[in-house]
Amino acid sequence: MARDTTDSTPLTSTAELAAYLAKGCKPESDFRIGTEHEKFAFFRADNSPVPYFGDRSISALLKGMQAKLGWEPILDGDNIIGLGEQSGMGAISIEPGGQFELSGAPLETLHQTCRESNQHLAVLRDIAEPMGIRFLGIGGSPKWTLAETPRMPKSRYDIMTRYMPKVGRHGLDMMYRTCTIQVNLDFSSEADMARKMKLSLKLQSLATALFASSPFTEGKPNGLQSWRGEIWRDTDNARSGLLPKALGDGFTFEDYVEWALDVPMYFIVRDGRYHDCTHVTFRQFMNGALKGEVTDWEPNMGDWTNHLSTLFPDVRLKRYLEMRGADGGPWRRICALPAFWVGLLYDEGAMAAAEDVTESWSFEQVQALRDAVPVEGLHAAIAGRPLMDLAREIVKISAEGLRQRARLNGEGQDESIFLQPLEEILAKKRVLAEELLALYNGRWNGSVDPVFDEYQY
């Protein structure tokens, strides 16, 4: 997230929190696609990470992008931590370990999404190349230890860094050593939100398996296909994972609010200063728990919006739905991930077909799949069915959904062309993580360094 929200509108009841989410409902004609993608910045001379400060640095990249794009700088104290397009059509931010992220504009078609990502990468390369900096597109840092990984001077990250070791084994790895591709999608009503939430929660582990690309840690194979997926199994389970109620019937905005209210907070912002609030839940905050600790202790809408951004379920609800299961990957996958979900969730026939496939799955089965996929990938199974077979059926359904959308490019091609990377995986029966391991054990001669050359942006 590039910028934390400031909105001093007072909060007086939990009903206002659900009403805030409900304002995300919009007609299908206004549905948009918002794609986010992260990548690791490294120096091509020695594959070392890029620090925040200096002439060749993350801050220099941000300043170069600001000069090139004319976007508004986002500051934390005196430090530039991101850029925002003035009309709200996109933002650039940095993750805790310097992972460089584009949060794309809400766009109508996947053709526009792919063009946006390519333009972003082209501009970024122009800025980075004279500094000797390039970018790696996979899901987990393949070489650097936590100690070697730089830390960005961002106040919310300082609070998270202190808090994470108290609530899980892998929180710092999540913050500093993972990258993802995400897509944000709209809903038309509370019922439509619930339907999309249920289906996408069930299929999120399939996305993890298809996009698995993090088989290395600190220069060695880690025994996993998605290290990132494994990390999320023990990061902070109070705010991440599956939402049991959402896998049932009749899930509501209020249900999500009731869950979110009992998740510990990270912070509130007052007069530009971040206050550590990890000792209270938002419900306790609403009940006056910070009275006497901070001068302006009463909750406001900005606090709620920021709290929503610190929740990490596999599918996150804001005024849209965020698909959060996939590892980062090479540039073609930046288009493939949103294509996968748009095909399933933005066409009625495709959504109904996918629901038929997943209807009988219980919470326990979905959880068991989530636990198995980081190690087994597409070799896992659910309800006795091999995930590879399921993947073929679901990708086929997504492709048909994209064809039915009939959004064509200048050559008359529909959006299903962006599923080609997934179709190649299914044809070869091997995900990127397995390809990387084969290279490590073969042509790379037991070294991870070639990944920086062969999978860079």
XYZ file of C-alpha atoms in Angstrom:
457
model
C 0.000 0.000 0.000
C 1.567 3.276 -1.099
C -0.183 5.661 1.264
C -1.982 5.255 4.579
C -5.367 6.955 4.690
C -6.234 10.131 6.536
C -9.984 10.611 7.078
C -11.064 12.251 10.329
C -14.764 11.361 9.965
C -15.729 10.102 13.449
C -16.871 6.504 13.925
C -19.783 6.051 16.290
C -21.070 2.537 15.521
C -19.979 -0.727 13.933
C -22.818 -0.332 11.420
C -20.775 2.443 9.814
C -17.938 -0.023 9.243
C -20.144 -2.384 7.240
C -21.669 0.564 5.373
C -18.175 1.607 4.311
C -17.614 -1.801 2.680
C -21.070 -1.811 1.108
C -20.236 1.382 -0.764
C -18.004 -0.773 -2.945
C -21.068 -2.254 -4.681
C -21.340 -1.084 -8.285
C -23.122 -2.084 -11.488
C -21.383 -4.696 -13.637
C -20.831 -2.098 -16.330
C -18.489 -0.328 -13.901
C -16.446 -3.413 -12.955
C -12.725 -2.837 -13.239
C -9.448 -4.771 -12.920
C -6.674 -3.548 -10.616
C -3.395 -5.478 -10.784
C -0.515 -5.256 -8.323
C 2.905 -6.792 -8.836
C 6.110 -6.812 -6.810
C 9.689 -7.563 -7.823
C 13.077 -7.798 -6.116
C 15.587 -5.053 -6.966
C 19.208 -6.214 -7.306
C 22.559 -4.999 -8.610
C 23.414 -6.894 -11.782
C 27.155 -6.783 -10.983
C 26.935 -9.153 -8.020
C 23.223 -9.991 -7.492
C 23.211 -8.110 -4.179
C 20.110 -6.313 -2.855
C 19.564 -2.597 -3.424
C 19.596 -0.380 -0.287
C 17.198 2.468 0.366
C 19.764 5.290 0.626
C 22.418 6.374 -1.863
C 22.959 7.415 -5.458
C 22.097 3.910 -6.641
C 19.210 2.966 -4.404
C 15.503 2.434 -3.931
C 15.030 6.101 -3.074
C 16.925 7.082 -6.243
C 14.637 4.819 -8.278
C 11.569 6.476 -6.769
C 12.924 9.948 -7.437
C 13.790 8.968 -10.998
C 10.298 7.600 -11.550
C 8.818 10.775 -10.079
C 10.791 12.926 -12.527
C 9.820 10.685 -15.444
C 6.122 10.264 -14.636
C 5.317 13.492 -12.828
C 3.489 11.560 -10.108
C 3.085 12.959 -6.597
C 5.716 11.826 -4.078
C 4.529 10.040 -0.941
C 6.670 10.806 2.093
C 7.232 9.247 5.498
C 8.993 12.020 7.377
C 11.686 13.189 4.983
C 11.886 9.887 3.097
C 10.169 9.206 -0.207
C 8.335 5.878 0.129
C 6.107 5.887 -2.940
C 4.418 7.761 -5.763
C 0.768 8.391 -6.508
C -0.841 9.278 -9.822
C -2.692 12.500 -9.071
C -6.146 11.315 -10.176
C -5.859 8.018 -8.304
C -4.992 5.958 -11.386
C -2.196 3.916 -9.903
C 0.612 4.100 -7.355
C 4.160 2.896 -6.824
C 5.202 1.683 -3.401
C 7.976 -0.223 -1.668
C 7.612 -3.303 0.487
C 9.688 -3.712 3.682
C 12.718 -5.294 1.988
C 12.750 -2.917 -0.949
C 10.462 -4.975 -3.172
C 9.269 -2.523 -5.827
C 5.515 -2.555 -6.435
C 3.127 -1.126 -8.981
C -0.477 -0.874 -7.833
C -2.149 -0.488 -11.175
C -5.050 1.695 -12.181
C -8.604 0.267 -12.256
C -8.865 -0.728 -15.921
C -11.633 -2.158 -18.085
C -9.769 -4.920 -19.918
C -6.829 -7.252 -19.511
C -5.349 -5.822 -22.709
C -5.072 -2.489 -20.878
C -3.683 -4.238 -17.792
C -0.915 -5.923 -19.753
C -0.068 -2.698 -21.569
C 0.109 -0.871 -18.231
C 2.527 -3.402 -16.719
C 4.749 -3.349 -19.796
C 4.863 0.451 -19.800
C 5.720 0.486 -16.092
C 8.555 -1.982 -16.542
C 9.907 -0.074 -19.559
C 10.031 3.226 -17.644
C 11.529 1.507 -14.607
C 14.260 -0.091 -16.727
C 15.155 3.304 -18.178
C 15.705 4.650 -14.654
C 17.357 1.546 -13.226
C 19.756 0.597 -16.014
C 22.219 3.500 -15.522
C 22.355 2.541 -11.822
C 23.205 -1.062 -12.637
C 19.905 -2.198 -11.127
C 17.574 -4.868 -12.470
C 14.552 -6.714 -11.096
C 13.824 -10.358 -10.346
C 10.364 -11.785 -10.888
C 9.836 -14.804 -8.613
C 7.935 -15.389 -5.371
C 10.721 -15.609 -2.799
C 14.147 -14.079 -2.289
C 16.402 -16.896 -3.542
C 19.705 -15.882 -1.984
C 19.739 -13.154 0.648
C 19.490 -13.787 4.375
C 17.254 -11.591 6.495
C 20.349 -9.828 7.781
C 21.496 -9.077 4.223
C 18.085 -7.778 3.164
C 17.745 -3.978 3.394
C 14.999 -2.360 5.460
C 12.922 0.499 4.169
C 12.365 3.581 6.404
C 8.596 3.340 6.596
C 6.870 3.805 9.954
C 4.239 1.095 9.587
C 7.003 -1.394 8.738
C 8.897 -0.533 11.924
C 5.803 -1.417 13.955
C 5.224 -4.624 11.993
C 8.866 -5.683 12.314
C 8.675 -5.470 16.108
C 5.300 -7.233 16.231
C 5.663 -10.090 13.754
C 8.000 -12.338 15.790
C 5.408 -12.320 18.599
C 2.653 -13.890 16.495
C 4.273 -16.335 14.045
C 7.503 -17.901 12.842
C 7.580 -16.410 9.345
C 6.274 -12.856 9.594
C 9.622 -11.232 8.865
C 10.174 -13.559 5.912
C 6.769 -12.503 4.578
C 7.638 -8.844 4.915
C 11.200 -8.848 3.648
C 11.627 -11.878 1.402
C 8.467 -12.487 -0.654
C 6.865 -11.034 -3.776
C 3.374 -11.489 -5.168
C 1.074 -10.717 -8.067
C -2.463 -9.747 -6.995
C -5.635 -8.642 -8.698
C -8.429 -6.539 -7.226
C -11.944 -7.182 -8.518
C -15.376 -5.640 -7.992
C -18.755 -6.892 -6.798
C -22.285 -5.705 -7.550
C -23.997 -6.483 -4.247
C -23.476 -8.105 -0.877
C -24.656 -11.428 -2.314
C -22.265 -11.085 -5.255
C -19.420 -10.298 -2.850
C -20.223 -13.387 -0.789
C -20.383 -15.594 -3.865
C -17.059 -14.358 -5.217
C -15.439 -14.540 -1.790
C -16.520 -18.162 -1.293
C -15.395 -19.360 -4.724
C -12.087 -17.509 -4.715
C -11.217 -18.682 -1.193
C -11.781 -22.264 -2.323
C -9.591 -21.826 -5.392
C -6.859 -19.623 -3.917
C -4.601 -22.626 -3.251
C -4.954 -23.631 -6.892
C -3.566 -20.216 -7.819
C -0.734 -20.762 -5.334
C 0.100 -24.065 -7.022
C -0.108 -22.722 -10.585
C 2.067 -19.695 -9.809
C 4.500 -21.426 -7.419
C 7.949 -19.922 -7.985
C 9.791 -19.819 -4.652
C 11.762 -23.069 -4.249
C 14.988 -21.466 -2.935
C 16.000 -19.911 0.374
C 19.468 -18.510 1.098
C 20.980 -20.113 -1.976
C 19.603 -23.634 -1.527
C 16.443 -25.585 -2.390
C 14.032 -25.293 0.526
C 11.977 -28.423 -0.165
C 8.998 -26.337 -1.254
C 7.393 -25.233 -4.479
C 5.924 -22.130 -2.881
C 7.998 -20.932 0.056
C 5.739 -17.906 0.051
C 2.699 -20.167 0.477
C 4.377 -21.921 3.402
C 5.299 -18.599 4.991
C 1.651 -17.573 5.061
C 0.791 -20.716 7.027
C 2.541 -19.235 10.097
C 2.826 -15.476 9.748
C -0.017 -14.147 11.899
C -2.965 -16.509 11.918
C -5.200 -14.011 13.726
C -5.302 -11.929 10.539
C -4.523 -14.362 7.718
C -5.609 -17.638 6.135
C -9.124 -18.809 5.331
C -12.324 -17.252 6.668
C -14.520 -20.172 7.811
C -17.739 -18.154 7.773
C -17.088 -17.024 4.203
C -17.000 -20.658 3.057
C -20.552 -21.120 4.293
C -23.772 -19.540 3.058
C -25.039 -16.024 3.625
C -21.724 -14.293 4.304
C -22.225 -10.544 4.817
C -20.279 -7.324 5.106
C -21.161 -7.375 8.787
C -19.610 -10.834 9.160
C -16.318 -9.521 7.801
C -16.521 -6.506 10.102
C -17.120 -8.723 13.143
C -14.011 -10.733 12.262
C -11.915 -7.629 11.582
C -12.964 -5.965 14.837
C -11.253 -8.672 16.878
C -7.951 -8.574 14.991
C -5.169 -6.662 16.808
C -4.373 -3.325 15.240
C -0.993 -2.201 13.974
C -1.193 1.584 14.336
C -3.122 4.814 14.153
C -1.762 7.965 12.534
C -2.134 11.287 14.326
C -0.523 14.491 13.017
C 1.715 12.451 10.753
C 2.991 10.282 13.610
C 2.436 6.540 13.829
C 1.325 5.189 17.214
C 1.887 1.487 17.927
C -1.507 -0.063 18.713
C -0.631 -3.754 18.512
C -1.843 -4.259 22.093
C -5.518 -3.585 21.268
C -8.087 -4.881 18.811
C -10.166 -2.503 16.739
C -13.196 -3.412 18.864
C -11.320 -2.366 21.995
C -10.254 0.811 20.193
C -13.918 1.512 19.408
C -14.665 1.030 23.109
C -12.121 3.646 24.198
C -9.041 1.508 24.870
C -6.635 4.253 23.727
C -8.136 6.976 25.898
C -5.296 8.466 27.879
C -2.634 6.916 25.613
C -3.002 9.332 22.707
C -4.543 12.789 22.679
C -6.900 12.153 19.763
C -7.987 8.678 20.910
C -11.396 8.461 19.246
C -11.578 6.235 16.135
C -12.200 7.699 12.702
C -12.836 6.358 9.213
C -9.176 6.677 8.273
C -8.302 4.340 11.146
C -10.769 1.766 9.835
C -9.501 2.015 6.269
C -5.928 1.560 7.453
C -6.902 -1.379 9.662
C -8.506 -3.117 6.669
C -5.162 -2.811 4.861
C -3.398 -4.704 7.684
C -5.619 -7.800 7.414
C -4.181 -10.641 5.350
C -6.752 -13.352 4.604
C -6.236 -15.307 1.387
C -8.965 -13.108 -0.128
C -9.154 -9.638 1.400
C -12.294 -7.526 1.429
C -12.124 -3.782 1.068
C -14.459 -1.978 -1.318
C -13.329 -4.693 -3.712
C -11.886 -8.193 -3.368
C -8.135 -8.861 -3.432
C -6.862 -12.232 -4.696
C -3.737 -12.821 -2.579
C -2.592 -16.410 -3.196
C -0.039 -16.185 -6.008
C 3.749 -15.967 -5.966
C 5.397 -13.256 -8.020
C 6.714 -14.291 -11.398
C 8.061 -13.352 -14.837
C 6.334 -10.593 -16.756
C 3.887 -12.815 -18.674
C 2.413 -13.952 -15.372
C 1.604 -10.373 -14.423
C -1.107 -10.642 -17.078
C -1.941 -14.328 -16.463
C -2.931 -13.935 -12.810
C -5.649 -11.315 -13.381
C -6.774 -13.224 -16.477
C -7.290 -16.371 -14.386
C -9.537 -14.606 -11.878
C -11.348 -12.271 -14.288
C -12.346 -15.261 -16.414
C -13.813 -17.004 -13.377
C -15.440 -14.091 -11.546
C -16.551 -11.615 -14.218
C -18.641 -14.008 -16.314
C -21.814 -15.553 -14.892
C -21.531 -18.818 -16.817
C -17.911 -19.350 -15.776
C -18.618 -18.560 -12.147
C -21.529 -20.988 -12.067
C -19.422 -23.695 -13.700
C -16.594 -23.210 -11.181
C -19.091 -23.261 -8.319
C -20.413 -26.604 -9.558
C -16.873 -28.021 -9.477
C -16.167 -26.813 -5.929
C -19.641 -27.010 -4.353
C -19.039 -30.119 -2.237
C -15.721 -28.996 -0.760
C -15.770 -28.607 3.016
C -13.772 -26.113 5.032
C -11.564 -28.959 6.256
C -10.793 -30.055 2.690
C -9.985 -26.520 1.577
C -7.724 -26.072 4.601
C -5.976 -29.390 3.927
C -5.294 -28.288 0.355
C -3.884 -24.989 1.589
C -1.548 -26.913 3.883
C -0.423 -29.336 1.159
C 0.143 -27.026 -1.800
C 3.346 -25.267 -0.669
C 5.130 -28.631 -0.758
C 3.181 -30.614 -3.335
C 1.985 -27.943 -5.750
C -0.163 -29.395 -8.527
C 0.640 -32.888 -7.223
C -1.691 -32.276 -4.265
C -5.332 -33.386 -4.281
C -8.678 -32.236 -2.909
C -11.716 -34.418 -2.277
C -9.800 -37.289 -3.861
C -9.201 -35.396 -7.095
C -5.661 -34.610 -8.352
C -5.075 -30.877 -8.419
C -3.546 -31.147 -11.893
C -6.862 -32.424 -13.257
C -8.760 -29.735 -11.396
C -6.404 -27.085 -12.766
C -7.103 -28.154 -16.331
C -10.847 -27.864 -15.791
C -10.722 -24.538 -13.966
C -8.338 -22.926 -16.465
C -10.628 -24.113 -19.269
C -13.603 -22.535 -17.486
C -11.657 -19.287 -17.028
C -10.734 -19.240 -20.722
C -14.367 -19.654 -21.704
C -15.333 -16.837 -19.325
C -12.802 -14.564 -21.000
C -14.071 -15.515 -24.439
C -17.620 -14.712 -23.357
C -16.488 -11.286 -22.134
C -15.402 -10.671 -25.731
C -13.025 -7.822 -24.972
C -10.881 -7.752 -28.110
C -7.544 -6.150 -28.878
C -6.573 -4.495 -32.164
C -5.851 -7.898 -33.733
C -9.275 -9.231 -32.790
C -7.944 -11.447 -29.958
C -9.959 -11.865 -26.776
C -8.481 -11.846 -23.277
C -8.038 -15.628 -23.112
C -4.644 -15.123 -24.814
C -3.271 -14.110 -21.407
C -3.860 -17.598 -20.000
C -1.198 -19.051 -22.282
C 1.455 -19.277 -19.503
C -0.932 -21.420 -17.453
C -1.837 -23.571 -20.433
C 1.890 -24.162 -21.014
C 2.300 -25.267 -17.382
C -0.544 -27.742 -17.736
C 0.814 -29.056 -21.038
C 4.287 -29.603 -19.540
C 2.888 -30.778 -16.179
C 5.523 -28.645 -14.454
C 5.211 -25.302 -12.662
C 7.935 -22.653 -12.580
C 9.262 -23.848 -9.211
C 9.901 -27.288 -10.703
C 11.589 -25.728 -13.729
C 13.866 -23.709 -11.463
C 14.807 -26.785 -9.440
C 15.578 -28.722 -12.637
C 17.858 -25.881 -13.756
C 19.553 -25.736 -10.342
C 20.245 -29.478 -10.449
C 21.309 -29.326 -14.105
C 22.652 -26.452 -16.156
C 23.069 -24.103 -13.165
C 25.403 -26.579 -11.407
C 23.938 -26.147 -7.938
C 23.891 -22.335 -7.959
C 20.914 -19.981 -7.673
C 22.801 -17.041 -9.176
C 21.697 -17.754 -12.772
C 18.086 -17.060 -11.754
C 18.988 -13.363 -11.593
C 20.032 -13.433 -15.237
C 17.317 -15.647 -16.652
C 14.238 -14.346 -14.772
C 14.927 -10.646 -14.582
C 12.707 -7.837 -15.811
